[in-house]
Coordinates of C-alpha atoms in Angstrom, one line a residue:
Chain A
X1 CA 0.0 0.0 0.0
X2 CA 2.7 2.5 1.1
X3 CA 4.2 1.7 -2.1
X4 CA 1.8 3.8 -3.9
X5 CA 0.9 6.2 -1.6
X6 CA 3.9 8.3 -1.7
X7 CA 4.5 8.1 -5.6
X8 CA 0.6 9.1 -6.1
X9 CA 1.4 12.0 -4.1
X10 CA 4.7 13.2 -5.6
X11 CA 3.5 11.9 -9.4
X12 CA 0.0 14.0 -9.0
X13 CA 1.6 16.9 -7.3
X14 CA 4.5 17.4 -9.9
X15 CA 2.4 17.0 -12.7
X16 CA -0.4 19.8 -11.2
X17 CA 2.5 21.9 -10.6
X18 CA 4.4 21.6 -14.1
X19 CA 0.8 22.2 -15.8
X20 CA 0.4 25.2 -13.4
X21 CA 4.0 26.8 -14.4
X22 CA 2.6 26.3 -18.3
X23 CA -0.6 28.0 -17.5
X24 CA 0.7 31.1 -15.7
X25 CA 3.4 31.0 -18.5
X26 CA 1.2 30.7 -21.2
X27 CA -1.4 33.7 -19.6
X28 CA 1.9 36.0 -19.8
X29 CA 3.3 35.1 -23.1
X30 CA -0.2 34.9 -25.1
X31 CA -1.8 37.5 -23.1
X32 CA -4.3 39.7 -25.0
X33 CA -4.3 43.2 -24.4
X34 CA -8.1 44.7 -23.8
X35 CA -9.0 48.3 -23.1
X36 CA -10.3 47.9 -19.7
X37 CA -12.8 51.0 -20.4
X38 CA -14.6 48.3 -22.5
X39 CA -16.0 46.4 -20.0
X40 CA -16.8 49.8 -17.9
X41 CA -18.6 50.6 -21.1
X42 CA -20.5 47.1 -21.2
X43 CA -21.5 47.4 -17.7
X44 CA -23.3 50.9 -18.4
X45 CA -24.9 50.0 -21.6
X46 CA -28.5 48.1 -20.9
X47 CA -27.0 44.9 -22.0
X48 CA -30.2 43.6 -23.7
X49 CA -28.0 42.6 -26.9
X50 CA -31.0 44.0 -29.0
X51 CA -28.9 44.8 -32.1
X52 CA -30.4 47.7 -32.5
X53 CA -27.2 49.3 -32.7
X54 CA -26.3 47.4 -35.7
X55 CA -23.9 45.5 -33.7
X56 CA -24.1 42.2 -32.9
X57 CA -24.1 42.1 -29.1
X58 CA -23.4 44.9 -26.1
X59 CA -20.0 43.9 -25.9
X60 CA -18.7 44.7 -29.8
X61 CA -20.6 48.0 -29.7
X62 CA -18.7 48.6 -26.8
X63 CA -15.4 48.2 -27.8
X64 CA -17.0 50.1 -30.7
X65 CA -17.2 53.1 -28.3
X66 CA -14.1 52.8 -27.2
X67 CA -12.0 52.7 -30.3
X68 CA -14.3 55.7 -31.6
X69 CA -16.0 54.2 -34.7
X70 CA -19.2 55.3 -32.9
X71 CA -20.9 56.9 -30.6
X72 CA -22.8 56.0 -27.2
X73 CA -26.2 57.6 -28.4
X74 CA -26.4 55.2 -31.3
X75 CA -27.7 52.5 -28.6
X76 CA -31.4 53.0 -29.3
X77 CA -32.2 51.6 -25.4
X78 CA -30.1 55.0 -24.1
X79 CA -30.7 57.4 -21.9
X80 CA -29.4 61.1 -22.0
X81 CA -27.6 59.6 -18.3
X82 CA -25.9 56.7 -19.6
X83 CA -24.7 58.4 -22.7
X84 CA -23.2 61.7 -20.6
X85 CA -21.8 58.9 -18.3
X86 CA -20.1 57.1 -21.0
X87 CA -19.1 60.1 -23.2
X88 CA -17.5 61.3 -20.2
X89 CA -15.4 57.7 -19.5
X90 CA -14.6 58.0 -23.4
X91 CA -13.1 61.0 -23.3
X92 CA -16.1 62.3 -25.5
X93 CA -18.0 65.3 -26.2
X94 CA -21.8 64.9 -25.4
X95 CA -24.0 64.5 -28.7
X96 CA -27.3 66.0 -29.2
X97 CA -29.4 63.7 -27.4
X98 CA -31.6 61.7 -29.2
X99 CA -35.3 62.1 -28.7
X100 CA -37.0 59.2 -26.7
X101 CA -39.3 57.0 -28.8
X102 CA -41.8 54.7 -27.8
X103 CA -43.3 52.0 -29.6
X104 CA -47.3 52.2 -30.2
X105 CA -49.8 50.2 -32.2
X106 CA -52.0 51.8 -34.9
X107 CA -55.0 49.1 -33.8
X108 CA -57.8 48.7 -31.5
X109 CA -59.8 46.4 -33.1
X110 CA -59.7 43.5 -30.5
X111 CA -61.7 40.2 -31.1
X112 CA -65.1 41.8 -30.0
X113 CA -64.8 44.7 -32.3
X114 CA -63.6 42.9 -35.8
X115 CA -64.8 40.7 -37.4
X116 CA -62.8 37.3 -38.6
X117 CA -63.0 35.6 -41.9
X118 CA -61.9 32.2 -40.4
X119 CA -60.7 30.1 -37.9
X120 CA -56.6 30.1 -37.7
X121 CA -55.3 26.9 -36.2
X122 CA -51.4 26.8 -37.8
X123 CA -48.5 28.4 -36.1
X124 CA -49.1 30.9 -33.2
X125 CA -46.8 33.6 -35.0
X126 CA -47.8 36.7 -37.0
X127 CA -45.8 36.2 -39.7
X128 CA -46.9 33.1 -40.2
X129 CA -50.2 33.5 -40.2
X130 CA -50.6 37.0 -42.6
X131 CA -49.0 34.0 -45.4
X132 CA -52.6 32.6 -45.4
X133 CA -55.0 35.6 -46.6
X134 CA -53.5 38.2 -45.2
X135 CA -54.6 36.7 -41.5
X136 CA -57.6 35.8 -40.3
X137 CA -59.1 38.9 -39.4
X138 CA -62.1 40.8 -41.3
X139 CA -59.3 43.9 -41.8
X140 CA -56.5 43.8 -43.7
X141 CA -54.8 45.8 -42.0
X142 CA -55.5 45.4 -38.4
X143 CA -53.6 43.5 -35.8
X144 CA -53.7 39.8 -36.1
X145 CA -53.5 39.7 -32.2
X146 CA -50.6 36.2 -32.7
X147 CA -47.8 38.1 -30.2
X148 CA -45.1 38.2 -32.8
X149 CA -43.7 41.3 -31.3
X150 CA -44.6 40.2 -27.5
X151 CA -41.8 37.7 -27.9
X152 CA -39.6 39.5 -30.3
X153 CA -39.0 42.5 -27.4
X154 CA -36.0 42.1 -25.4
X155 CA -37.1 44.2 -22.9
X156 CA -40.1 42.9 -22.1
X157 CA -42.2 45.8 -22.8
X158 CA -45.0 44.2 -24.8
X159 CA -48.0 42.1 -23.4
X160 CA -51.1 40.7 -24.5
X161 CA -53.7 41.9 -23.9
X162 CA -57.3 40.6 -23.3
X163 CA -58.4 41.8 -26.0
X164 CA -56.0 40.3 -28.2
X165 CA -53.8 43.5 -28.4
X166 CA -51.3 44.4 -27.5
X167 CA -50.1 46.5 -24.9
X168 CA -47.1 48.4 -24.6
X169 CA -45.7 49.6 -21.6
X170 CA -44.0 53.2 -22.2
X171 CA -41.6 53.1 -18.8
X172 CA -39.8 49.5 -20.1
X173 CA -40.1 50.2 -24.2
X174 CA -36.3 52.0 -25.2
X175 CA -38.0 52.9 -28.5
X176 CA -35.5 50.3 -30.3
X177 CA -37.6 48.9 -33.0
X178 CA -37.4 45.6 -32.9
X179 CA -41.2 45.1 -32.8
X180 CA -41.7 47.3 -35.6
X181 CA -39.6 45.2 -38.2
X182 CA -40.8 42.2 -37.3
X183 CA -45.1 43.3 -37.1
X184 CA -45.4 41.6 -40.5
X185 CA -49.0 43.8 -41.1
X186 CA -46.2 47.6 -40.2
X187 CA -49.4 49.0 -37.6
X188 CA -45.9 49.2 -35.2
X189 CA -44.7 52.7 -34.8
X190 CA -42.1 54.7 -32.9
X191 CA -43.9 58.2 -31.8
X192 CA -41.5 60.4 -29.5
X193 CA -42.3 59.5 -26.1
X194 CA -43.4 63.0 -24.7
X195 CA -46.6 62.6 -27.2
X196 CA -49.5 60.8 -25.6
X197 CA -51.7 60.6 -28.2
X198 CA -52.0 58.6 -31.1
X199 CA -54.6 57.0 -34.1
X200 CA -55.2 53.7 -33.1
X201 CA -56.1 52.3 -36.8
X202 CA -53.9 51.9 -40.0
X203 CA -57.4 51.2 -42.4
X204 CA -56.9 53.0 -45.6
X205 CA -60.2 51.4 -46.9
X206 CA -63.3 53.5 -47.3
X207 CA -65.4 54.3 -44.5
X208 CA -68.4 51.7 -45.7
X209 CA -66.0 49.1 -45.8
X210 CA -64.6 49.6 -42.7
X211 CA -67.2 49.7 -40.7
X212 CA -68.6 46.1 -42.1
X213 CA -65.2 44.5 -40.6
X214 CA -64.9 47.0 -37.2
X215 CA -66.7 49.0 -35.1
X216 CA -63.2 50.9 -34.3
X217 CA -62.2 51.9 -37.3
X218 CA -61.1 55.0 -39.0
X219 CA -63.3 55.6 -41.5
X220 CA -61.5 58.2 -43.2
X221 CA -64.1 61.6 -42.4
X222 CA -61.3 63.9 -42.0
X223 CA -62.9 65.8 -39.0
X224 CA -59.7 65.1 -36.8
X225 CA -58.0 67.1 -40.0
X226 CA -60.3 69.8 -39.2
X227 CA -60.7 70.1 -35.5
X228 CA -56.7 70.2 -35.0
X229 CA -54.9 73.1 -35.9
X230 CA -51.8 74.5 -37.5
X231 CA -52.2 71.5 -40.2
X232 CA -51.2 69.1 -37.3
X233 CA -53.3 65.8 -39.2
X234 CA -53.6 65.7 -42.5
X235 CA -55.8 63.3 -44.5
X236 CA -53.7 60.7 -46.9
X237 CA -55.2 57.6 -48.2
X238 CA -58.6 58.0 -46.1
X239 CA -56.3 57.9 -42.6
X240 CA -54.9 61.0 -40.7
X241 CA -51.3 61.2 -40.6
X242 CA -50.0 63.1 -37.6
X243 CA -46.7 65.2 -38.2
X244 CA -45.6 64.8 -34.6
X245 CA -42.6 67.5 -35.7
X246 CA -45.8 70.1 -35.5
X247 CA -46.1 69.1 -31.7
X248 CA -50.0 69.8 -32.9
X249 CA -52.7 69.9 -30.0
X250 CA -54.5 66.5 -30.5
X251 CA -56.9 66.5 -27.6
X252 CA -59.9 67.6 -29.8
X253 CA -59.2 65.0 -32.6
X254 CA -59.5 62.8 -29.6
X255 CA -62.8 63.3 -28.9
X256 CA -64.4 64.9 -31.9
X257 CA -63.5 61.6 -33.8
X258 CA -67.0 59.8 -34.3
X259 CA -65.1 56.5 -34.4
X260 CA -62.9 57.1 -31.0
X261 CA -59.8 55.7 -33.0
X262 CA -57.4 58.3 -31.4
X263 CA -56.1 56.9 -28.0
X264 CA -55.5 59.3 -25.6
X265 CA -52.3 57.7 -22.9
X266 CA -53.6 60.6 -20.6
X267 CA -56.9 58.8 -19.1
X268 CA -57.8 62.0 -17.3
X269 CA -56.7 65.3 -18.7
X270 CA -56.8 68.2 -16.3
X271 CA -60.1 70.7 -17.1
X272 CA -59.6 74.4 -17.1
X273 CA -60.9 77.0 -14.6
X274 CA -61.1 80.5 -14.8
X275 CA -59.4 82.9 -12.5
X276 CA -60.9 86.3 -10.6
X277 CA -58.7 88.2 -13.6
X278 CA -61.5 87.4 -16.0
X279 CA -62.8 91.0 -17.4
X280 CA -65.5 89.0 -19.5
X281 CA -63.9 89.8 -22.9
X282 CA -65.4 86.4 -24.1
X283 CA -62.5 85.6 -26.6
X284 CA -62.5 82.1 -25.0
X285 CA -66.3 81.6 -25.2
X286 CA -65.6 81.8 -29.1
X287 CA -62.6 79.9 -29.5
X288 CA -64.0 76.7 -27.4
X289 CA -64.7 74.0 -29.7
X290 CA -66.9 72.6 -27.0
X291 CA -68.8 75.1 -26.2
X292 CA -67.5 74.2 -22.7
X293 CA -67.5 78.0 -21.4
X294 CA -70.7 80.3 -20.0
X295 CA -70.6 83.8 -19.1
X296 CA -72.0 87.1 -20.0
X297 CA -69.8 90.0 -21.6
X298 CA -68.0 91.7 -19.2
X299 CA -68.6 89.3 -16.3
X300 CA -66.3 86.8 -15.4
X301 CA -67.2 83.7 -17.1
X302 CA -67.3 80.2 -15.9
X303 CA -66.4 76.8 -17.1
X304 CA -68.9 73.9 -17.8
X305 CA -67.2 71.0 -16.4
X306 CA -69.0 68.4 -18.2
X307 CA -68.5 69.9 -21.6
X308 CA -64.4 71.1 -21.2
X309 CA -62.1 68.5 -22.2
X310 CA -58.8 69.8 -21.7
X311 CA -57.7 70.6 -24.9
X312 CA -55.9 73.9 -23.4
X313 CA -57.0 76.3 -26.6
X314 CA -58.4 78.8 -24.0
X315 CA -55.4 78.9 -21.7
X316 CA -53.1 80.2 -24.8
X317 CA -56.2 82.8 -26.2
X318 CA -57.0 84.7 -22.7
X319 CA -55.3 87.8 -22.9
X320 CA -55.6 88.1 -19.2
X321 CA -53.9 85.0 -18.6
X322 CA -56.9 84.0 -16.4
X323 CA -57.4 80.6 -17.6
X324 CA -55.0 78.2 -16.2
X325 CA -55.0 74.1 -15.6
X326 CA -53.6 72.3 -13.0
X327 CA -51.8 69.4 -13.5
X328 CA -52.0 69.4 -17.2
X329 CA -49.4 67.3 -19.7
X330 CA -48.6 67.5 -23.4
X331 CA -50.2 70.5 -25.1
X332 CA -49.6 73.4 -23.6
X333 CA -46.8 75.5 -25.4
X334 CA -44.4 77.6 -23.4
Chain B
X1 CA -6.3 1.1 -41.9
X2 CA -8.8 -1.2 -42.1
X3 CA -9.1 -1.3 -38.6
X4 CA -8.3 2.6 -38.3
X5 CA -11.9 2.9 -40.2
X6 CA -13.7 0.3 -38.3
X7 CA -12.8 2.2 -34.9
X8 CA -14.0 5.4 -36.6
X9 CA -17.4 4.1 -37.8
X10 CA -17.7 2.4 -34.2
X11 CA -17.4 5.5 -32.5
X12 CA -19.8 7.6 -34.5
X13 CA -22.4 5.1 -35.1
X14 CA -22.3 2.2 -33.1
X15 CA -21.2 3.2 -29.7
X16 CA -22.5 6.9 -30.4
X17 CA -21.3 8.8 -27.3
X18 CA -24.5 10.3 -26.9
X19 CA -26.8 8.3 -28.0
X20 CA -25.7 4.6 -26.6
X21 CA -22.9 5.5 -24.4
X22 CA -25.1 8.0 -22.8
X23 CA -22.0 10.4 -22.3
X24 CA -22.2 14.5 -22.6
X25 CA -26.2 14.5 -21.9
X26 CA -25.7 17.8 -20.6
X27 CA -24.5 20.0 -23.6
X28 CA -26.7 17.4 -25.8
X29 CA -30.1 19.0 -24.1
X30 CA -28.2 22.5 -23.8
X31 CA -27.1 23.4 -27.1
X32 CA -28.9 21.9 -29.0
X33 CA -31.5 24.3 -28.9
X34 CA -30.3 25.8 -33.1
X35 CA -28.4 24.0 -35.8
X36 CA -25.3 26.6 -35.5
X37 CA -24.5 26.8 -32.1
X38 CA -25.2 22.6 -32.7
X39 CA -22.1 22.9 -34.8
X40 CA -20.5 25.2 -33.2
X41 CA -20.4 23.1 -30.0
X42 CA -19.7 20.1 -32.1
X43 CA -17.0 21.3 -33.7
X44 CA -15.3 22.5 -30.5
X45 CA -15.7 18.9 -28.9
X46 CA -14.0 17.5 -31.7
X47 CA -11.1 19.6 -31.4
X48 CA -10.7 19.3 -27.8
X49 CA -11.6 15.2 -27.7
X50 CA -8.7 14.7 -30.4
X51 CA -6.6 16.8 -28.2
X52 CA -7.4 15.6 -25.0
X53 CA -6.7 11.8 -26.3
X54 CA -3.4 12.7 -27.4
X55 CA -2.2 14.3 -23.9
X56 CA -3.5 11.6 -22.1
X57 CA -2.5 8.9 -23.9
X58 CA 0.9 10.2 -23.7
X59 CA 0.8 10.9 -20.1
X60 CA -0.9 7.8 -19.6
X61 CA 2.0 5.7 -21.4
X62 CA 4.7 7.6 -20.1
X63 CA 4.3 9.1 -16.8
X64 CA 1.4 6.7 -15.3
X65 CA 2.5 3.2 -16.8
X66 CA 6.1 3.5 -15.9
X67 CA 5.8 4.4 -12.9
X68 CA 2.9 1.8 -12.2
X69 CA 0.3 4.7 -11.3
X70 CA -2.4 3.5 -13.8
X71 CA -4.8 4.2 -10.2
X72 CA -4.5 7.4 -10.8
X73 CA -5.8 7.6 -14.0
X74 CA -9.0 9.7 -13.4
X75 CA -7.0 12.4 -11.4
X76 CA -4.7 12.8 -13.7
X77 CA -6.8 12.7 -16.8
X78 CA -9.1 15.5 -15.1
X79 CA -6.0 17.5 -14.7
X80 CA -5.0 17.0 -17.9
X81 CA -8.0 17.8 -19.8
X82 CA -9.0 21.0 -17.6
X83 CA -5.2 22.0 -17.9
X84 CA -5.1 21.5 -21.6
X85 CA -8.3 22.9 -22.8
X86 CA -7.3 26.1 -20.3
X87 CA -4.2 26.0 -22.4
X88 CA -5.4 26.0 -26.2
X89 CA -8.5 28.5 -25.2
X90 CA -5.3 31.4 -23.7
X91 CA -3.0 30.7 -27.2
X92 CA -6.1 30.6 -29.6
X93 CA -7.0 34.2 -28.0
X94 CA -4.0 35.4 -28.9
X95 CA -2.8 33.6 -32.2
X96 CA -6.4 32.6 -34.3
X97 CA -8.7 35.1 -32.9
X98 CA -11.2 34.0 -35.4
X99 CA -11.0 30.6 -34.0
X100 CA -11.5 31.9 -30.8
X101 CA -14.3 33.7 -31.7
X102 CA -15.9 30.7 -33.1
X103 CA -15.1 28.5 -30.2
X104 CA -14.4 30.1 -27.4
X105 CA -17.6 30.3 -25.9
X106 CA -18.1 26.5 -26.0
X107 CA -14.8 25.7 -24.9
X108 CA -15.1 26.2 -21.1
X109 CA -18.1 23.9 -21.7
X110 CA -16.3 21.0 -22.5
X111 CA -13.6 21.1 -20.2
X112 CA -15.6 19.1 -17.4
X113 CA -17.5 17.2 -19.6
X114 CA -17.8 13.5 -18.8
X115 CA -17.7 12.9 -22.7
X116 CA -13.9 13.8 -22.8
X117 CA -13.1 12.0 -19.6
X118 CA -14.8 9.0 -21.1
X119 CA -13.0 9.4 -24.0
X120 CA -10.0 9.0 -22.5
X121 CA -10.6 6.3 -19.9
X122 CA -12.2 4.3 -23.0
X123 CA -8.9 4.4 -24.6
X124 CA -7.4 3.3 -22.1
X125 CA -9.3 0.1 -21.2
X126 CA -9.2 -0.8 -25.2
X127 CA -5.7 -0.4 -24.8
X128 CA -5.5 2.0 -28.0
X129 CA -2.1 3.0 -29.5
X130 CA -1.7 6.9 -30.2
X131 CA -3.2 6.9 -33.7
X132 CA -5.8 4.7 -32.5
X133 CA -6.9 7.0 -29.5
X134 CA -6.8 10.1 -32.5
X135 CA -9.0 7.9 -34.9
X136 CA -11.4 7.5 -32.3
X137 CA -11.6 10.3 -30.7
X138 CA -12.5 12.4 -33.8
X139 CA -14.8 9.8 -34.5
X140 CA -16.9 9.9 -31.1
X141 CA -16.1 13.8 -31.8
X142 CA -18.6 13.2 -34.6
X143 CA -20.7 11.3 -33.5
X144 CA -21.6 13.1 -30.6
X145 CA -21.7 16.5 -33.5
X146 CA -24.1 13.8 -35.5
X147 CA -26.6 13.6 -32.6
X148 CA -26.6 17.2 -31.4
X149 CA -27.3 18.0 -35.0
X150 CA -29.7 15.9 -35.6
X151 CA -31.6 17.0 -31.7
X152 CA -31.2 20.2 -32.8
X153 CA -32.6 19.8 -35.9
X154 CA -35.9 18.2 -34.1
X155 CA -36.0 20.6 -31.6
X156 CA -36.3 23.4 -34.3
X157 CA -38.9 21.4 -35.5
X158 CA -40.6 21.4 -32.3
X159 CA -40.5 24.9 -31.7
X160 CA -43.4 25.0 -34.4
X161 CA -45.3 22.0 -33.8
X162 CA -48.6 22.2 -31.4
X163 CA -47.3 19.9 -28.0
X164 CA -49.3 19.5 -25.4
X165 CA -48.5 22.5 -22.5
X166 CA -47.5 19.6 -20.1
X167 CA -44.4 18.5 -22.6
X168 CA -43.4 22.0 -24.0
X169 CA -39.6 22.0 -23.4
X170 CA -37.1 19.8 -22.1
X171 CA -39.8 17.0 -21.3
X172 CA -40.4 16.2 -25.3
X173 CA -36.7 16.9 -25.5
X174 CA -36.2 14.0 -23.1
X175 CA -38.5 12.1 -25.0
X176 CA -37.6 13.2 -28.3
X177 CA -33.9 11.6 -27.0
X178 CA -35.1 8.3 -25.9
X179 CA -36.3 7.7 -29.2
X180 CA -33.4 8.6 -30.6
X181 CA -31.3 6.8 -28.6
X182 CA -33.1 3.5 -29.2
X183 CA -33.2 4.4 -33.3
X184 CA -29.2 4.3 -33.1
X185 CA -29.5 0.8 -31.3
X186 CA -30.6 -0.5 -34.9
X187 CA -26.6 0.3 -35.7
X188 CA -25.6 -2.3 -33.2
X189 CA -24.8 -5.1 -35.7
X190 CA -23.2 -3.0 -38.8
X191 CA -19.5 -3.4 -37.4
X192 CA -18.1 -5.9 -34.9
X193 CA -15.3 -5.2 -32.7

């Protein structure tokens, strides 16, 4: 026995000790040199691997950084803190920032509102299922409701709803597009994040035909076009197309619109009230599209709670600056 | 050469490593999720298997038999391998960076897989010469890169087919691998050894 106890020993130990010398030798003499600001830079950068960079994980855009082929804001999941915290480990000047984006769906025609041609049993994918027919549903161009994007999000940001829509959450979606290249029907849109409203249908059909598939629908009237000024919607293909670069006042498309196909992410917008500067001028009685304001000439007039629905269009008419709203977000203009 | 061959076709087919040997389960269910990092994995346990049988085999013949230490085979087969595998990843960094890039990731994988160590305790107990142990160790290289491809291949397959809720995942994987397993026993009789 003691014969090959000591041996084992000695044998075991030398050759652990003679592969250890190799390793530590070989760690020196191949040892690759690495920046060590790139993994400083991978551990600020969301780390989602999204690719929305264009490069093909967190780690090669951030060696990307760091040897100045680009830039920190060109990782669509940033924020204006990461980037200033990076530029500044870089050694770079801060970029303008980039405008957050959010992702929202141009569709609210859920299973009770549309109509569906036939019953779709194949693959539970989107993409797969617009191959037959276009999809199941009555509208071409509404939202087959299969979760294509729920899965393709890295962040998590998209869920089914109820309704078989779905539903994206604006404080996890980084605006990075994902879901928007891979919504085979393109009702996916980024809209800059401080907007809260948006048209909830893509439709270009005619009204008529439109309203035989969903009760939703836009059916192309135009009155949004009218009600919202400084040429904010404008009518193309029988849908509005909002030019978010206007920063145009939406509220009254929302509720003027006989279809309710705008969706308003502000469930309860503040209602206006009229201060003790009034001197009864009655520009703002005019100017209400709702009709939401009472008061005789040169009294101080009042506001009809019911009617008023936030839209702010007083508030920027009184020349008294008597109108005010408390608590208000996303229309009114410094 | 003849028999060269018939150790090679033994190893991939009849005596897959996978499949009838039941060796390297775990990377078998864990990468075999797509076809590329299938290969990818695959290729990288061929490399390090034909590696690994060379240093122990020569270790084996002239550290362990000499010295009549054969006991200690599994010790110092472990610390062989780990040492080895440690050693290629740290010079592939630096020399064949592509290389690297294409196996790297796998490569701490194998290191402590029970495939390799099988490997080279099989060679071993069939008393293999060094271009024997090579031969077959590229062959069960294959073999076990034939079966991962061929799971992942199903498992693709799966992804899209309607399973029950209860099975979704590694359960029809499981299952999906017993079948398998007993399909490669109809290769039992194509070669004797």
């Amino acid at each position: 026995m003691e014969s090959i106890f000591l041996p084992s020993i000695l044998w075991l130990a030398a050759l652990g000790g003679l592969f250890g010398v190799i390793l530590a030798w070989a760690s020196r003499r191949f040892a690759v040199e690495e920046d060590p600001r790139v993994d400083r830079v991978l551990e600020m950068l969301p780390g989602a691997n999204c690719g929305g960079c264009g490069y093909p994980s967190c780690r090669e855009f951030a060696q990307a950084i760091v040897e100045g082929k680009t830039t920190p804001g060109a990782c669509v999941a940033s924020n204006s803190e990461m980037v200033l915290k990076i530029s500044r480990l870089v050694g770079l000047k801060v970029e303008e920032q980039r405008t957050p984006m959010v992702a929202v769906v141009h569709c609210q025609g859920g299973k009770k509102q549309t109509t569906e041609l036939f019953d779709y049993e194949g693959i539970e994918d989107c993409r797969a299922a617009v191959l037959l027919f276009e999809g199941s549903k009555g509208c071409v161009y509404g939202c087959l409701g299969l979760g294509s994007c729920v899965n393709a999000c890295p962040f998590g940001a998209i869920s089914m709803g109820s309704n078989g829509l779905p539903v994206v959450d604006d404080n996890l979606c980084t605006g990075c597009g994902i879901c928007v290249t891979v919504c085979p029907k393109g009702i996916i849109e980024l809209i800059p994040k401080e907007q809260k409203i948006y048209l909830a249908c893509s439709s270009h059909d005619r009204g008529r035909k439109v309203k035989d598939v969903c009760t939703v629908g836009c059916v192309g009237c135009g009155i949004c076009a009218k009600v919202t000024p400084e040429d904010g919607i404008q009518m193309r293909d029988n849908l509005p197309e909002i030019d978010y670069q206007k920063n145009p006042n939406l509220v009254l498309a929302v509720h003027k619109c006989p279809q309710h196909c705008f969706v308003d992410k502000v469930k309860v917008r503040a209602k206006v009230a009229i201060g003790t500067d009034c001197n009864g001028c009655g520009q703002c009685k005019q100017l209400c599209p709702m009709g939401a304001i009472d008061g005789e000439p040169g009294e101080r007039h009042t506001v009809i709670r019911e009617k008023c629905v936030g839209c702010g269009i007083c508030v920027l008419a009184c020349p008294q600056k008597a109108i005010f709203t408390m608590g208000a977000v996303g229309y009114v203009k410094d | 050469m003849h028999q060269l061959f018939i150790i090679f076709i033994a190893a991939v087919l009849v005596n897959n490593f996978v499949l009838v040997r039941f060796l390297g389960i775990c990377p078998f269910l864990g990468v075999s999720k797509r076809i590329d990092t299938a290969v990818g994995m695959g290729m990288a346990v061929i490399f390090v298997m034909s590696l690994a049988s060379v240093g122990t085999h020569l270790v084996y013949s002239f550290i362990l038999v000499p010295h009549n230490l054969q006991i200690l085979e599994y010790a110092a087969f472990v610390l062989v391998i780990a040492s080895l595998v440690q050693f290629v990843e740290t010079v592939l960094r630096k020399t064949i960076p592509a290389l690297y890039q294409a196996l790297g990731i796998y490569l701490p994988l194998i290191t402590t897989n029970c495939a390799i160590l099988g490997l080279a305790l099989l060679n071993v107990i069939k008393g293999y010469n060094l271009i024997q142990s090579l031969v077959f160790a590229i062959g069960a290289g294959a073999g076990f890169t034939l079966a991962l491809m061929i799971m992942a291949g199903i498992r693709e397959r799966l992804e899209l087919s309607d399973i029950p809720q209860s099975l979704r995942g590694i359960p029809i994987a499981l299952i999906v691998a017993g079948i398998l397993s007993m399909a490669f026993l109809g290769f039992s009789g194509l070669v004797k050894l």
